[in-house]
CSV table of C-alpha atoms in Angstrom, one decimal:
chain,number,residue,atom,x,y,z
W,1306,UNK,CA,23.5,-3.1,-22.3
W,1307,UNK,CA,20.9,-3.9,-20.1
W,1308,UNK,CA,19.8,-7.0,-18.7
W,1309,UNK,CA,17.7,-9.6,-19.9
W,1310,UNK,CA,14.7,-8.9,-18.5
W,1311,UNK,CA,13.1,-11.9,-15.9
W,1312,UNK,CA,9.4,-13.0,-16.7
W,1313,UNK,CA,7.4,-12.1,-13.9
W,1314,UNK,CA,6.4,-15.7,-12.6
W,1315,UNK,CA,10.1,-16.2,-13.2
W,1316,UNK,CA,11.6,-14.1,-11.2
W,1317,UNK,CA,8.7,-15.3,-8.3
W,1318,UNK,CA,9.3,-18.4,-7.9
W,1319,UNK,CA,13.2,-17.3,-7.2
W,1320,UNK,CA,12.0,-15.3,-4.9
W,1321,UNK,CA,9.9,-17.2,-2.8
W,1322,UNK,CA,12.9,-20.3,-3.9
W,1323,UNK,CA,15.6,-17.8,-2.4
W,1324,UNK,CA,13.7,-16.9,1.2
W,1325,UNK,CA,13.0,-21.5,1.6
W,1326,UNK,CA,16.6,-21.3,1.2
W,1327,UNK,CA,17.4,-18.3,4.7
W,1328,UNK,CA,17.7,-14.7,2.2
W,1329,UNK,CA,15.2,-12.6,3.3
W,1330,UNK,CA,12.0,-11.1,1.2
W,1331,UNK,CA,12.8,-7.3,2.0
W,1332,UNK,CA,16.8,-7.9,0.8
W,1333,UNK,CA,15.2,-10.1,-2.5
W,1334,UNK,CA,11.9,-7.5,-3.8
W,1335,UNK,CA,13.4,-5.0,-4.4
W,1336,UNK,CA,16.6,-6.4,-7.0
W,1337,UNK,CA,14.2,-8.9,-8.5
W,1338,UNK,CA,11.8,-5.9,-9.5
W,1339,UNK,CA,14.5,-3.7,-11.1
W,1340,UNK,CA,14.6,-7.4,-13.2
W,1341,UNK,CA,11.3,-7.2,-14.2
W,1342,UNK,CA,9.0,-4.6,-17.0
W,1343,UNK,CA,8.0,-2.0,-14.9
W,1344,UNK,CA,4.2,-2.7,-16.0
W,1345,UNK,CA,4.9,-6.1,-13.9
W,1346,UNK,CA,6.3,-5.1,-10.5
W,1347,UNK,CA,2.8,-4.5,-8.8
W,1348,UNK,CA,2.2,-9.1,-9.3
W,1349,UNK,CA,5.7,-9.9,-8.9
W,1350,UNK,CA,4.8,-8.3,-5.2
W,1351,UNK,CA,1.8,-10.0,-5.2
W,1352,UNK,CA,2.7,-13.0,-6.0
W,1353,UNK,CA,5.8,-13.0,-3.9
W,1354,UNK,CA,3.9,-11.5,-0.5
W,1355,UNK,CA,0.8,-13.8,-2.0
W,1356,UNK,CA,2.6,-16.9,-2.1
W,1357,UNK,CA,4.6,-16.3,1.2
W,1358,UNK,CA,1.5,-15.4,3.3
W,1359,UNK,CA,-0.2,-18.8,2.7
W,1360,UNK,CA,3.1,-20.8,2.7
W,1361,UNK,CA,2.4,-23.1,5.8
W,1362,UNK,CA,-1.0,-24.2,3.7
W,1363,UNK,CA,0.1,-24.2,-0.2
W,1364,UNK,CA,3.1,-26.3,1.2
W,1365,UNK,CA,1.1,-29.1,2.4
W,1366,UNK,CA,-1.1,-29.6,-0.3
W,1367,UNK,CA,1.7,-30.0,-2.3
W,1368,UNK,CA,2.7,-33.2,-0.3
W,1369,UNK,CA,-0.1,-34.6,-1.7
W,1370,UNK,CA,0.2,-33.0,-5.1
W,1371,UNK,CA,3.8,-34.2,-5.7
W,1372,UNK,CA,4.1,-37.6,-5.1
W,1373,UNK,CA,7.9,-37.7,-5.3
W,1374,UNK,CA,9.1,-35.1,-3.6
W,1375,UNK,CA,11.6,-33.2,-6.1
W,1376,UNK,CA,16.2,-32.3,-5.7
W,1377,UNK,CA,17.2,-29.4,-3.5
W,1378,UNK,CA,18.7,-28.5,-6.7
W,1379,UNK,CA,14.9,-27.6,-8.0
W,1380,UNK,CA,13.3,-25.9,-5.4
W,1381,UNK,CA,12.1,-23.6,-7.8
W,1382,UNK,CA,9.9,-25.6,-9.6
W,1383,UNK,CA,9.0,-26.3,-6.3
W,1384,UNK,CA,8.0,-22.6,-6.1
W,1385,UNK,CA,6.9,-22.3,-9.0
W,1386,UNK,CA,3.9,-24.8,-8.5
W,1387,UNK,CA,3.6,-22.9,-5.3
W,1388,UNK,CA,3.3,-19.7,-6.6
W,1389,UNK,CA,1.2,-21.1,-9.6
W,1390,UNK,CA,-1.5,-22.6,-6.5
W,1391,UNK,CA,-1.4,-19.3,-4.7
W,1392,UNK,CA,-2.9,-17.8,-7.9
W,1393,UNK,CA,-5.4,-20.1,-8.4
W,1394,UNK,CA,-6.8,-19.8,-4.8
W,1395,UNK,CA,-6.7,-16.2,-4.2
W,1396,UNK,CA,-5.7,-13.8,-7.3
W,1397,UNK,CA,-8.4,-13.0,-9.6
W,1398,UNK,CA,-6.3,-14.1,-13.2
W,1399,UNK,CA,-8.4,-16.9,-15.3
W,1400,UNK,CA,-7.4,-20.2,-13.9
W,1401,UNK,CA,-6.6,-20.9,-17.9
W,1402,UNK,CA,-3.7,-18.0,-17.8
W,1403,UNK,CA,-2.8,-19.2,-14.3
W,1404,UNK,CA,-1.6,-22.8,-15.6
W,1405,UNK,CA,-0.3,-21.2,-18.9
W,1406,UNK,CA,2.5,-18.9,-18.0
W,1407,UNK,CA,2.9,-20.8,-15.0
W,1408,UNK,CA,3.5,-23.8,-17.5
W,1409,UNK,CA,5.8,-21.4,-19.6
W,1410,UNK,CA,8.0,-19.9,-17.0
W,1411,UNK,CA,9.5,-23.4,-16.5
W,1412,UNK,CA,11.5,-22.3,-19.6
W,1413,UNK,CA,12.9,-19.5,-18.3
W,1414,UNK,CA,14.0,-21.4,-14.8
W,1415,UNK,CA,15.6,-24.0,-17.4
W,1416,UNK,CA,13.7,-26.1,-16.9
W,1417,UNK,CA,11.9,-27.1,-19.4
W,1418,UNK,CA,11.6,-31.1,-18.6
W,1419,UNK,CA,9.2,-29.8,-15.9
W,1420,UNK,CA,6.7,-28.5,-18.3
W,1421,UNK,CA,4.5,-31.8,-18.3
W,1422,UNK,CA,5.3,-31.6,-13.8
W,1423,UNK,CA,3.8,-28.4,-13.6
W,1424,UNK,CA,0.9,-28.7,-16.2
W,1425,UNK,CA,-0.3,-32.1,-14.4
W,1426,UNK,CA,0.1,-31.0,-10.8
W,1427,UNK,CA,-1.7,-27.8,-11.2
W,1428,UNK,CA,-4.5,-29.6,-13.2
W,1429,UNK,CA,-4.8,-32.3,-10.5
W,1430,UNK,CA,-5.2,-29.0,-8.1
W,1431,UNK,CA,-8.1,-27.8,-10.1
W,1432,UNK,CA,-10.3,-31.1,-10.0
W,1433,UNK,CA,-9.4,-31.9,-5.9
W,1434,UNK,CA,-9.1,-28.3,-4.1
W,1435,UNK,CA,-12.4,-29.6,-2.6
W,1436,UNK,CA,-11.0,-32.1,-1.5
W,1437,UNK,CA,-7.7,-31.4,-0.6
W,1438,UNK,CA,-9.0,-28.8,0.9
W,1439,UNK,CA,-11.6,-31.0,3.4
W,1440,UNK,CA,-8.8,-33.4,4.3
W,1441,UNK,CA,-6.5,-30.5,6.1
W,1442,UNK,CA,-9.4,-28.7,7.5
W,1443,UNK,CA,-9.2,-29.8,10.2
W,1444,UNK,CA,-5.9,-29.2,11.2
W,1445,UNK,CA,-4.5,-26.1,13.0
W,1446,UNK,CA,-1.3,-25.4,10.3
W,1447,UNK,CA,-3.2,-25.5,7.7
W,1448,UNK,CA,-6.5,-23.6,8.7
W,1449,UNK,CA,-3.7,-20.7,10.0
W,1450,UNK,CA,-1.4,-20.9,8.0
W,1451,UNK,CA,1.3,-20.1,10.4
W,1452,UNK,CA,4.1,-22.8,11.4
W,1453,UNK,CA,3.6,-24.7,14.2
W,1454,UNK,CA,5.7,-23.9,16.8
W,1455,UNK,CA,4.3,-20.3,16.4
W,1456,UNK,CA,0.6,-21.6,17.0
W,1457,UNK,CA,1.5,-23.0,19.7
W,1458,UNK,CA,3.2,-19.6,21.0
W,1459,UNK,CA,0.5,-17.8,20.7
W,1460,UNK,CA,-1.8,-19.9,22.6
W,1461,UNK,CA,0.5,-20.8,25.3
W,1462,UNK,CA,0.7,-16.5,25.5
W,1463,UNK,CA,-2.8,-14.9,24.7
W,1464,UNK,CA,-6.2,-16.3,24.9
W,1465,UNK,CA,-7.8,-18.1,22.0
W,1466,UNK,CA,-9.4,-15.3,21.3
W,1467,UNK,CA,-7.2,-13.2,20.8
W,1468,UNK,CA,-4.4,-15.6,19.7
W,1469,UNK,CA,-7.3,-16.5,16.9
W,1470,UNK,CA,-7.2,-12.7,15.8
W,1471,UNK,CA,-3.7,-12.1,15.1
W,1472,UNK,CA,-3.4,-15.3,13.3
W,1473,UNK,CA,-6.5,-13.3,11.0
W,1474,UNK,CA,-4.5,-9.7,11.1
W,1475,UNK,CA,-1.5,-11.2,9.8
W,1476,UNK,CA,-2.9,-13.3,6.8
W,1477,UNK,CA,-4.5,-10.0,5.6
W,1478,UNK,CA,-2.5,-7.0,3.4
W,1479,UNK,CA,-1.3,-4.8,6.1
W,1480,UNK,CA,-2.4,-0.6,5.9
W,1481,UNK,CA,-0.7,2.4,4.9
W,1482,UNK,CA,-0.4,4.5,7.2
W,1483,UNK,CA,0.9,8.1,7.1
W,1484,UNK,CA,2.7,10.2,9.7
W,1485,UNK,CA,2.1,13.4,9.2
W,1486,UNK,CA,5.1,16.1,9.2
W,1487,UNK,CA,3.3,18.9,12.8
W,1488,UNK,CA,6.4,21.2,11.1
W,1489,UNK,CA,5.0,21.9,7.9
W,1490,UNK,CA,1.0,21.7,8.2
W,1491,UNK,CA,-1.6,19.5,11.0
W,1492,UNK,CA,-3.5,16.3,10.3
W,1493,UNK,CA,-5.9,18.2,9.7
W,1494,UNK,CA,-4.8,20.3,7.1
W,1495,UNK,CA,-3.4,17.1,5.6
W,1496,UNK,CA,-6.4,15.3,5.3
W,1497,UNK,CA,-8.1,18.1,3.2
W,1498,UNK,CA,-4.3,18.1,1.0
W,1499,UNK,CA,-5.5,13.9,0.3
W,1500,UNK,CA,-9.1,15.1,-0.4
W,1501,UNK,CA,-8.3,17.2,-2.9
W,1502,UNK,CA,-6.0,14.6,-4.6
W,1503,UNK,CA,-8.8,12.1,-4.4
W,1504,UNK,CA,-7.1,9.8,-2.0
W,1505,UNK,CA,-8.8,8.5,0.7
W,1506,UNK,CA,-8.1,8.8,4.2
W,1507,UNK,CA,-8.7,9.0,8.0
W,1508,UNK,CA,-7.2,9.8,11.2
W,1509,UNK,CA,-5.8,6.7,13.3
W,1510,UNK,CA,-7.1,6.5,16.2
W,1511,UNK,CA,-4.1,6.4,18.9
W,1512,UNK,CA,-1.3,8.7,17.5
W,1513,UNK,CA,-3.3,12.5,16.9
W,1514,UNK,CA,-0.6,12.6,14.0
W,1515,UNK,CA,-1.4,9.5,11.7
W,1516,UNK,CA,-3.2,9.2,8.7
W,1517,UNK,CA,-4.7,5.2,7.3
W,1518,UNK,CA,-5.1,5.6,3.4
W,1519,UNK,CA,-8.1,3.4,2.3
W,1520,UNK,CA,-5.8,2.2,-0.1
W,1521,UNK,CA,-1.9,1.8,-0.6
W,1522,UNK,CA,0.0,4.1,-3.3
W,1523,UNK,CA,2.7,5.2,-4.7
W,1524,UNK,CA,4.4,8.0,-2.5
W,1525,UNK,CA,4.9,9.9,-5.6
W,1526,UNK,CA,1.7,10.0,-5.7
W,1527,UNK,CA,1.2,12.1,-1.7
W,1528,UNK,CA,0.8,15.4,-1.9
W,1529,UNK,CA,4.0,17.3,-0.1
W,1530,UNK,CA,5.9,13.8,0.1
W,1531,UNK,CA,8.9,14.8,-1.0
W,1532,UNK,CA,8.8,17.9,0.3
W,1533,UNK,CA,8.9,16.8,4.2
W,1534,UNK,CA,4.6,16.8,4.6
W,1535,UNK,CA,4.4,12.5,5.9
W,1536,UNK,CA,6.3,9.9,6.0
W,1537,UNK,CA,5.5,6.0,5.7
W,1538,UNK,CA,5.3,4.1,9.5
W,1539,UNK,CA,2.5,2.4,11.8
W,1540,UNK,CA,0.6,3.5,13.5
W,1541,UNK,CA,2.2,1.7,16.7
W,1542,UNK,CA,5.9,2.8,16.2
W,1543,UNK,CA,4.8,6.7,15.4
W,1544,UNK,CA,3.2,6.1,19.2
W,1545,UNK,CA,6.9,5.7,20.4
W,1546,UNK,CA,7.9,9.7,20.0
W,1547,UNK,CA,5.5,10.7,23.4
W,1548,UNK,CA,6.0,7.7,25.8
W,1549,UNK,CA,9.7,9.7,25.5
W,1550,UNK,CA,8.9,12.6,27.2
W,1551,UNK,CA,10.8,14.2,25.0
W,1552,UNK,CA,11.4,17.8,25.9
W,1553,UNK,CA,14.3,21.4,24.8
W,1554,UNK,CA,18.0,20.7,25.7
W,1555,UNK,CA,17.6,16.6,26.3
W,1556,UNK,CA,20.7,14.3,25.2
W,1557,UNK,CA,18.6,11.1,23.2
W,1558,UNK,CA,19.3,7.7,21.7
W,1559,UNK,CA,17.8,6.3,19.5
W,1560,UNK,CA,19.6,2.6,19.3
W,1561,UNK,CA,19.0,0.2,16.6
W,1562,UNK,CA,17.8,3.1,14.6
W,1563,UNK,CA,17.2,2.0,11.2
W,1564,UNK,CA,14.8,3.0,8.9
W,1565,UNK,CA,14.6,6.0,10.7
W,1566,UNK,CA,11.2,6.4,11.2
W,1567,UNK,CA,11.4,6.6,15.0
W,1568,UNK,CA,14.8,9.4,14.7
W,1569,UNK,CA,12.3,11.4,12.0
W,1570,UNK,CA,9.3,11.6,14.2
W,1571,UNK,CA,11.8,12.4,17.7
W,1572,UNK,CA,13.4,15.7,15.8
W,1573,UNK,CA,9.8,16.8,14.2
W,1574,UNK,CA,8.9,16.9,17.8
W,1575,UNK,CA,11.1,18.9,19.6
W,1576,UNK,CA,12.8,21.3,17.7
W,1577,UNK,CA,15.3,22.2,20.3
W,1578,UNK,CA,17.1,18.7,21.7
W,1579,UNK,CA,21.0,19.1,22.2
W,1580,UNK,CA,21.2,16.3,20.1
W,1581,UNK,CA,20.3,13.1,18.7
W,1582,UNK,CA,22.2,10.4,18.3
W,1583,UNK,CA,21.2,7.7,15.6
W,1584,UNK,CA,23.4,4.0,15.9
W,1585,UNK,CA,22.8,1.1,13.7
W,1586,UNK,CA,25.2,-1.7,12.9
W,1587,UNK,CA,24.7,-1.9,9.5
W,1588,UNK,CA,26.2,1.0,6.8
W,1589,UNK,CA,23.9,-0.3,4.5
W,1590,UNK,CA,21.1,0.6,6.9
W,1591,UNK,CA,22.3,4.3,7.8
W,1592,UNK,CA,22.1,5.1,4.4
W,1593,UNK,CA,18.4,4.7,4.3
W,1594,UNK,CA,18.0,6.5,7.7
W,1595,UNK,CA,19.8,9.4,5.8
W,1596,UNK,CA,18.1,9.7,3.0
W,1597,UNK,CA,15.0,9.9,5.5
W,1598,UNK,CA,16.5,12.5,7.5
W,1599,UNK,CA,17.3,15.0,4.5
W,1600,UNK,CA,14.0,14.4,2.9
W,1601,UNK,CA,12.3,16.0,5.7
W,1602,UNK,CA,15.0,18.7,6.5
W,1603,UNK,CA,16.9,16.8,9.5
W,1604,UNK,CA,19.7,16.6,11.2
W,1605,UNK,CA,21.1,13.7,13.6
W,1606,UNK,CA,24.1,12.2,14.9
W,1607,UNK,CA,24.7,9.0,12.8
W,1608,UNK,CA,26.6,5.6,13.8
W,1609,UNK,CA,27.9,3.0,12.8
W,1610,UNK,CA,28.5,0.4,15.1
W,1611,UNK,CA,27.2,-2.6,17.6
W,1612,UNK,CA,24.8,-0.2,19.7
W,1613,UNK,CA,25.8,-2.7,22.8
W,1614,UNK,CA,29.5,-1.9,22.2
W,1615,UNK,CA,29.8,1.0,24.0
W,1616,UNK,CA,33.1,1.6,24.5
W,1617,UNK,CA,33.5,2.2,20.5
W,1618,UNK,CA,31.8,5.0,20.1
W,1619,UNK,CA,30.1,6.6,23.5
W,1620,UNK,CA,31.9,9.3,23.9
W,1621,UNK,CA,30.7,8.9,27.4
W,1622,UNK,CA,28.0,11.6,27.3
W,1623,UNK,CA,25.1,10.2,29.2
W,1624,UNK,CA,21.8,10.6,27.7
W,1625,UNK,CA,18.1,11.3,28.6
W,1626,UNK,CA,16.1,9.8,26.6
W,1627,UNK,CA,17.0,6.2,25.4
W,1628,UNK,CA,14.5,4.8,22.5
W,1629,UNK,CA,15.7,1.0,21.7
W,1630,UNK,CA,13.9,-0.4,19.4
W,1631,UNK,CA,15.4,-3.6,20.1
W,1632,UNK,CA,16.2,-7.0,16.9
W,1633,UNK,CA,13.5,-9.8,17.9
W,1634,UNK,CA,10.6,-11.7,16.0
W,1635,UNK,CA,9.5,-8.9,14.4
W,1636,UNK,CA,5.9,-11.6,15.1
W,1637,UNK,CA,4.1,-8.3,15.3
W,1638,UNK,CA,4.6,-7.5,11.2
W,1639,UNK,CA,4.0,-10.6,10.3
W,1640,UNK,CA,1.7,-8.9,7.3
W,1641,UNK,CA,4.1,-6.7,6.5
W,1642,UNK,CA,7.1,-9.7,6.3
W,1643,UNK,CA,5.2,-12.8,5.5
W,1644,UNK,CA,8.5,-14.6,5.0
W,1645,UNK,CA,9.1,-14.4,8.9
W,1646,UNK,CA,6.7,-17.2,8.6
W,1647,UNK,CA,9.3,-19.8,7.3
W,1648,UNK,CA,12.7,-18.1,8.4
W,1649,UNK,CA,12.0,-17.8,12.0
W,1650,UNK,CA,12.7,-20.8,13.9
W,1651,UNK,CA,11.7,-21.5,17.1
W,1652,UNK,CA,15.7,-21.9,18.9
W,1653,UNK,CA,16.1,-17.4,17.8
W,1654,UNK,CA,12.8,-16.7,20.7
W,1655,UNK,CA,15.4,-17.1,23.2
W,1656,UNK,CA,18.8,-16.3,20.7
W,1657,UNK,CA,16.7,-13.0,20.5
W,1658,UNK,CA,15.9,-12.2,24.1
W,1659,UNK,CA,19.4,-13.3,25.3
W,1660,UNK,CA,20.7,-9.9,23.1
W,1661,UNK,CA,17.1,-7.9,24.1
W,1662,UNK,CA,18.6,-8.6,27.5
W,1663,UNK,CA,22.3,-7.4,26.9
W,1664,UNK,CA,21.1,-4.6,24.9
W,1665,UNK,CA,18.8,-3.1,27.7
W,1666,UNK,CA,21.9,-4.2,30.6
W,1667,UNK,CA,24.7,-1.8,28.2
W,1668,UNK,CA,23.1,1.1,27.3
W,1669,UNK,CA,22.0,1.3,31.0
W,1670,UNK,CA,25.1,2.6,31.9
W,1671,UNK,CA,24.4,5.5,29.1
W,1672,UNK,CA,20.8,6.6,30.6
W,1673,UNK,CA,21.1,9.5,32.6
W,1674,UNK,CA,19.9,9.8,36.5
W,1675,UNK,CA,16.5,10.5,36.4
W,1676,UNK,CA,16.1,9.6,32.4
W,1677,UNK,CA,14.0,6.9,31.0
W,1678,UNK,CA,14.6,4.4,28.7
W,1679,UNK,CA,12.1,3.6,26.1
W,1680,UNK,CA,12.2,-0.5,25.5
W,1681,UNK,CA,9.9,-1.4,22.2
W,1682,UNK,CA,9.1,-4.2,19.9
W,1683,UNK,CA,6.9,-5.3,17.3
W,1684,UNK,CA,7.1,-8.9,18.9
W,1685,UNK,CA,3.9,-10.3,20.2
W,1686,UNK,CA,6.2,-12.9,22.3
W,1687,UNK,CA,5.7,-11.9,25.6
W,1688,UNK,CA,9.5,-13.9,25.8
W,1689,UNK,CA,10.5,-11.2,24.4
W,1690,UNK,CA,9.0,-7.8,26.4
W,1691,UNK,CA,7.8,-8.7,29.4
W,1692,UNK,CA,10.0,-11.8,30.5
W,1693,UNK,CA,12.9,-9.6,29.4
W,1694,UNK,CA,12.3,-6.4,30.9
W,1695,UNK,CA,10.9,-8.6,34.3
W,1696,UNK,CA,14.9,-10.3,34.3
W,1697,UNK,CA,16.5,-6.3,33.8
W,1698,UNK,CA,14.0,-5.6,36.9
W,1699,UNK,CA,15.3,-8.7,38.5
W,1700,UNK,CA,19.6,-7.3,38.5
W,1701,UNK,CA,18.3,-3.5,38.1
W,1702,UNK,CA,17.8,-1.9,41.4
W,1703,UNK,CA,18.3,1.1,40.5
W,1704,UNK,CA,14.7,1.0,37.3
W,1705,UNK,CA,11.4,0.5,37.8
W,1706,UNK,CA,9.1,1.3,35.8
W,1707,UNK,CA,6.9,4.3,34.6
W,1708,UNK,CA,3.0,3.5,34.0
W,1709,UNK,CA,2.0,3.6,30.6
W,1710,UNK,CA,-1.8,5.8,30.9
W,1711,UNK,CA,-3.0,4.8,27.9
W,1712,UNK,CA,-6.6,3.7,25.6
W,1713,UNK,CA,-4.0,1.4,22.7
W,1714,UNK,CA,-2.7,-2.3,23.6
W,1715,UNK,CA,-3.9,-4.0,26.6
W,1716,UNK,CA,-1.5,-2.9,30.0
W,1717,UNK,CA,1.3,-6.2,30.4
W,1718,UNK,CA,3.6,-6.8,34.4
W,1719,UNK,CA,6.4,-3.9,32.8
W,1720,UNK,CA,4.5,-2.2,29.9
W,1721,UNK,CA,1.4,-2.4,27.1
W,1722,UNK,CA,0.9,-4.9,24.3
W,1723,UNK,CA,-0.2,-4.3,21.0
W,1724,UNK,CA,-1.6,-7.0,18.7
W,1725,UNK,CA,-1.5,-6.3,14.6
W,1726,UNK,CA,-5.8,-4.7,13.6
W,1727,UNK,CA,-6.9,-5.8,11.0
W,1728,UNK,CA,-7.6,-1.9,8.7
W,1729,UNK,CA,-5.3,-1.1,12.2
W,1730,UNK,CA,-1.7,-0.4,13.9
W,1731,UNK,CA,0.5,-3.4,13.9
W,1732,UNK,CA,1.9,-5.1,16.9
W,1733,UNK,CA,5.0,-3.5,19.3
W,1734,UNK,CA,5.4,-3.6,22.6
W,1735,UNK,CA,6.2,-0.7,24.7
W,1736,UNK,CA,7.8,-0.8,28.2
W,1737,UNK,CA,9.4,2.8,30.1
W,1738,UNK,CA,11.7,2.0,32.3
W,1739,UNK,CA,13.5,4.6,34.6
W,1740,UNK,CA,17.1,5.6,36.2
W,1741,UNK,CA,17.0,5.8,40.2
W,1742,UNK,CA,20.1,7.4,41.7
W,1743,UNK,CA,22.7,5.4,42.9
W,1744,UNK,CA,23.3,5.3,46.3
W,1745,UNK,CA,26.0,3.5,45.9
W,1746,UNK,CA,28.6,5.0,42.6
W,1747,UNK,CA,31.6,6.2,44.1
């Protein structure tokens, strides 16, 4: 017997509540999407993403609207009201329908006692909205809809204008960007296929295989997608491949490879590598890499391991190229993962930087002399980028920085930093390190 379908607003309230309890949106949303009617799945995604995107702002409003804080076990009522406020503020559903449907959802949450509370809070918000908005107008957290600690980090790292642009881009939907498979068609040929399918699109400014769509669509509607004509990948991530300077016969490592976009791009770009080893610590995520490779008819040596534990997986064959897309705060992709605003904590940044430095130091042992290690993160925080590379260089005399001569991002001490652009690339950082001959080796 199939499970009973969830009301879409019940599902959204539970998704947001579980994010508040520490779970990730990317894990929750697919599971909950299966539990609502197919026609309601776009609405579930919109409410969940939107409520989380504006949660720092909405939570301040709720402090005034709900006089007596709800118990932890009733968090779903708090998030249900938050989802209702998001709809009233940002969606084109009639106010009457939003209030009625949100009140009705209390039954689906098995909390019928909250019906009157939800109705009263939402109607009070409708009446008091101008006053409430005015009362918070001078508060940076409210205006920016970002946690205070992150705003401070951005303001310390970058100019006020750049910090403001990052915040603005984070609060908008990310564009859907494709990477054209050059093995199967040129970018111009694929643009023509999209045009024939009445799908609006244009070339990306920096990646020579990138296309950004006018509107996001189901990949099943993309011409030739199932056959491998294109893949979904942000333009900033597409830039990694050219920075590796790939050539025939090389042995390549893609560390922390999931979900496999860069793995596939490497294989599409250079047909005659000696081998490509792709490592990730989670079997579930490696399954996704395998699916992408299969769709594109590509092959790589997939390894489930902690990539920093070299003795557990490395066969002592040195790599000519290493791509380290390091685990990071993901502050450059908040628009794709708005739950970061809730999940990420100030103490996480130093912990992540320590992991990043350990990874570079460990993988350096596996790089051949003359080889290139490309360090990448989807972070806009120098703590995880230039500062990590600076610490690494201070203790590794056989490492030097290769200049990245490019027209994208801004030059930093040791690499280039991209910021999230409205209708453009995500926030990303790259640094290229080359290994010299070790004159002290035995």
